[in-house]
Amino acid sequence: MKNENVLYSVIEKEYPEVDHGEGMYIYDKNGKKYLDCAAGIGVVNIGHGVKEITARMAEQADKVCFVYGGTFTSAVRRNLARKIIDVAPEGMDKVFLCSGGSEAMESLMKIARQYQIEAGRSTKHKIIARWQSYHGNTIGTLALGGRPSWREKYEEYFPKNIMHIPPCNCYRCPYGLSEGTCRTQCAQELERVIKYEGADTVAAFVMEPVTGTTSAAVIPPAKYMKKVREICDRYNVLFCVDEVITGFGRTGKNFAVDHYGITPDLIGFAKGLGSGYVPIGGVIVSRKIVDTIAAGTGSLTHSFTFSGNPIACAGAEAVLDYINSNGLVEKSRSMGEVFLKKLEVLNKYPVVGDIRGLGLLLGVEFVRDKSTKEPLDFNFSAEISSYCFERGIMITGGVLGSADGVNGDALQIAPPFIITEEQIDTVVSMLESAIEFVMQKHGIEYKA
Ligand SMILES: Cc1ncc(COP(=O)(O)O)c(C=O)c1O
């Protein structure tokens, strides 16, 4: 047993100790430098060590570090909420704040339920979500998510009113159809389940507009999003999106739903807003929901001790200002295009099944056989990630199950928005060596 007291998730692993971060790089205590092509884990969108963020946090800390959000408001809390609404889709009205993605998605589930009760539809208590999704690691959000390997041990704890439909994944269409000619059966499945369950029992539908680590950057076609919005409207089901990873520029627009011109009813967010400088998350709530609750009981049956924490709000407001003044959402879009193009070189490998992405949320899916898309039965991307980490590049390996819930894995590439073309070249050439190394290790043939 290691002689220390931190309970790490891999209990006996020797983790390198971080010293500091600057721009695209992390430095450990031994002086080793890492190119952070993972933004931690889709978090540090503006890069490390930006002094104007920490200065604004310190300025707030000197004034007051904590007030309970149920007792006081603060200028930073108000300003932050206003700036979030300024970049949110038209029709979004108010922001509930908390400390991270799981809290955000738990809050979203509760607000959805409260809205339906206050709208006079109290029989609506079910939520429909999708397989191969991730919404957090609390009991409620694990039940909402569709990552079987992480759900397994806890299923006995799960609420029984959450059901799942297959995801929209054109590379692995659950119906064996192709995008150009299909009639979006995957969206129609939502309508089918609503009808089977009884429309009067379904409160909300929840999805990641572009997927995160469970399947790495799977992007739905516009017709899917449009149809899902229509179905939700038809049955008074709230259309809720999890933008915990995609929010605040990751996909090259402020929110992933902006690519589709769609206003959801609720948006969960976290990671990029604080950019790792502060732990913060929240829910953006549409006017219809705010007005209904305001005209009903008038108060949310929900709060956390750290909702609207002044230092978190000051840090997040500074991050938003920094993103705007440095044009970082546009950078995410343009560098994402460059990165995606450069990744195409990986297509020469028999194990690379799909390369995809939007903005700087990119994915590379690995397969045993390119033509049949049969997945590998081991976690190829996790081995790629370890190879790169040992050689000073951080990149996120996937979780097994991205193909069919059991097998398949995809690498998630989600660097800070400040990545340069030269750094992209370094990453791509490291990926080439990593793929060749892991293929050779597993006896997978490849002739250059
Ligand atoms: C899409 C999505 N939702 C929710 C979460 C949970 O966020 P957190 O780990 O901050 O609780 C994550 C985290 O990776 C995520 O990617």
Coordinates of N, CA and C and ligand atoms in Angstrom, one line a residue, residues 41 99-105 133-138 141 147 208 210-213 242-246 270-271 280 412, ligand 1:
I41 N -9.8 17.4 -19.1 CA -10.8 16.4 -19.6 C -11.9 17.3 -20.2
S99 N -21.9 23.5 -8.8 CA -20.5 23.3 -8.8 C -19.9 22.4 -9.8
G100 N -20.7 21.8 -10.7 CA -20.1 20.8 -11.7 C -21.1 20.2 -12.5
G101 N -20.7 19.3 -13.4 CA -21.6 18.7 -14.4 C -22.7 17.8 -13.8
S102 N -22.3 17.0 -12.9 CA -23.3 16.0 -12.3 C -24.4 16.8 -11.6
E103 N -23.9 17.8 -10.8 CA -24.9 18.6 -10.1 C -25.8 19.3 -11.1
A104 N -25.2 19.8 -12.2 CA -26.0 20.5 -13.2 C -27.1 19.6 -13.7
M105 N -26.7 18.3 -14.1 CA -27.7 17.4 -14.7 C -28.7 16.9 -13.7
S133 N -24.5 7.4 -23.7 CA -24.4 8.8 -23.3 C -23.7 8.8 -21.9
Y134 N -23.3 10.0 -21.5 CA -22.8 10.2 -20.1 C -23.4 11.5 -19.6
H135 N -24.0 11.5 -18.4 CA -24.5 12.7 -17.8 C -24.0 12.9 -16.4
G136 N -23.1 12.1 -15.9 CA -22.6 12.4 -14.6 C -22.5 11.1 -13.7
N137 N -22.0 11.3 -12.5 CA -21.6 10.1 -11.7 C -22.3 10.0 -10.4
T138 N -23.3 10.8 -10.2 CA -24.2 10.6 -9.0 C -25.2 9.5 -9.4
T141 N -27.7 10.8 -12.1 CA -27.2 11.1 -13.4 C -26.6 9.8 -14.0
R147 N -24.0 4.4 -20.1 CA -22.7 3.8 -20.2 C -22.8 2.5 -19.3
E208 N -27.0 14.4 -25.2 CA -25.9 15.2 -25.4 C -25.9 15.6 -26.9
V210 N -23.7 16.8 -29.0 CA -22.5 16.1 -29.6 C -21.9 15.3 -28.4
T211 N -21.6 14.0 -28.6 CA -21.3 13.2 -27.4 C -19.9 13.4 -26.9
G212 N -19.7 13.2 -25.6 CA -18.4 13.3 -25.0 C -17.7 11.9 -25.0
T213 N -17.1 11.6 -23.8 CA -16.2 10.5 -23.8 C -16.8 9.1 -24.0
D242 N -27.6 18.2 -22.6 CA -26.4 18.2 -21.7 C -25.2 18.8 -22.5
E243 N -25.0 20.1 -22.2 CA -23.9 20.8 -22.9 C -22.7 20.9 -21.9
V244 N -22.6 20.0 -21.0 CA -21.5 20.0 -20.0 C -20.1 20.1 -20.6
I245 N -19.9 19.3 -21.7 CA -18.6 19.4 -22.4 C -18.7 20.3 -23.6
T246 N -19.9 20.4 -24.2 CA -20.0 21.2 -25.5 C -20.2 22.7 -25.3
A270 N -21.2 23.0 -17.6 CA -20.2 23.0 -16.5 C -18.8 23.3 -17.1
K271 N -18.0 22.3 -17.3 CA -16.6 22.3 -17.6 C -16.0 23.6 -18.1
I280 N -17.5 25.0 -11.4 CA -18.9 25.6 -11.6 C -19.7 24.9 -12.6
Q412 N -10.9 10.6 -27.4 CA -11.5 11.9 -27.4 C -10.4 13.0 -27.5
Ligands
LIG1 C1 -21.6 15.4 -21.1 C2 -21.3 15.3 -19.7 N1 -22.2 15.4 -18.8 C3 -22.0 15.4 -17.4 C4 -20.7 15.2 -17.0 C5 -20.4 15.2 -15.5 O1 -19.7 16.3 -15.1 P1 -18.9 16.3 -13.7 O2 -17.8 15.3 -13.9 O3 -18.4 17.7 -13.7 O4 -19.8 15.9 -12.6 C6 -19.7 15.1 -17.9 C7 -18.3 14.8 -17.4 O5 -17.4 14.4 -18.1 C8 -19.9 15.1 -19.3 O6 -19.0 15.0 -20.2

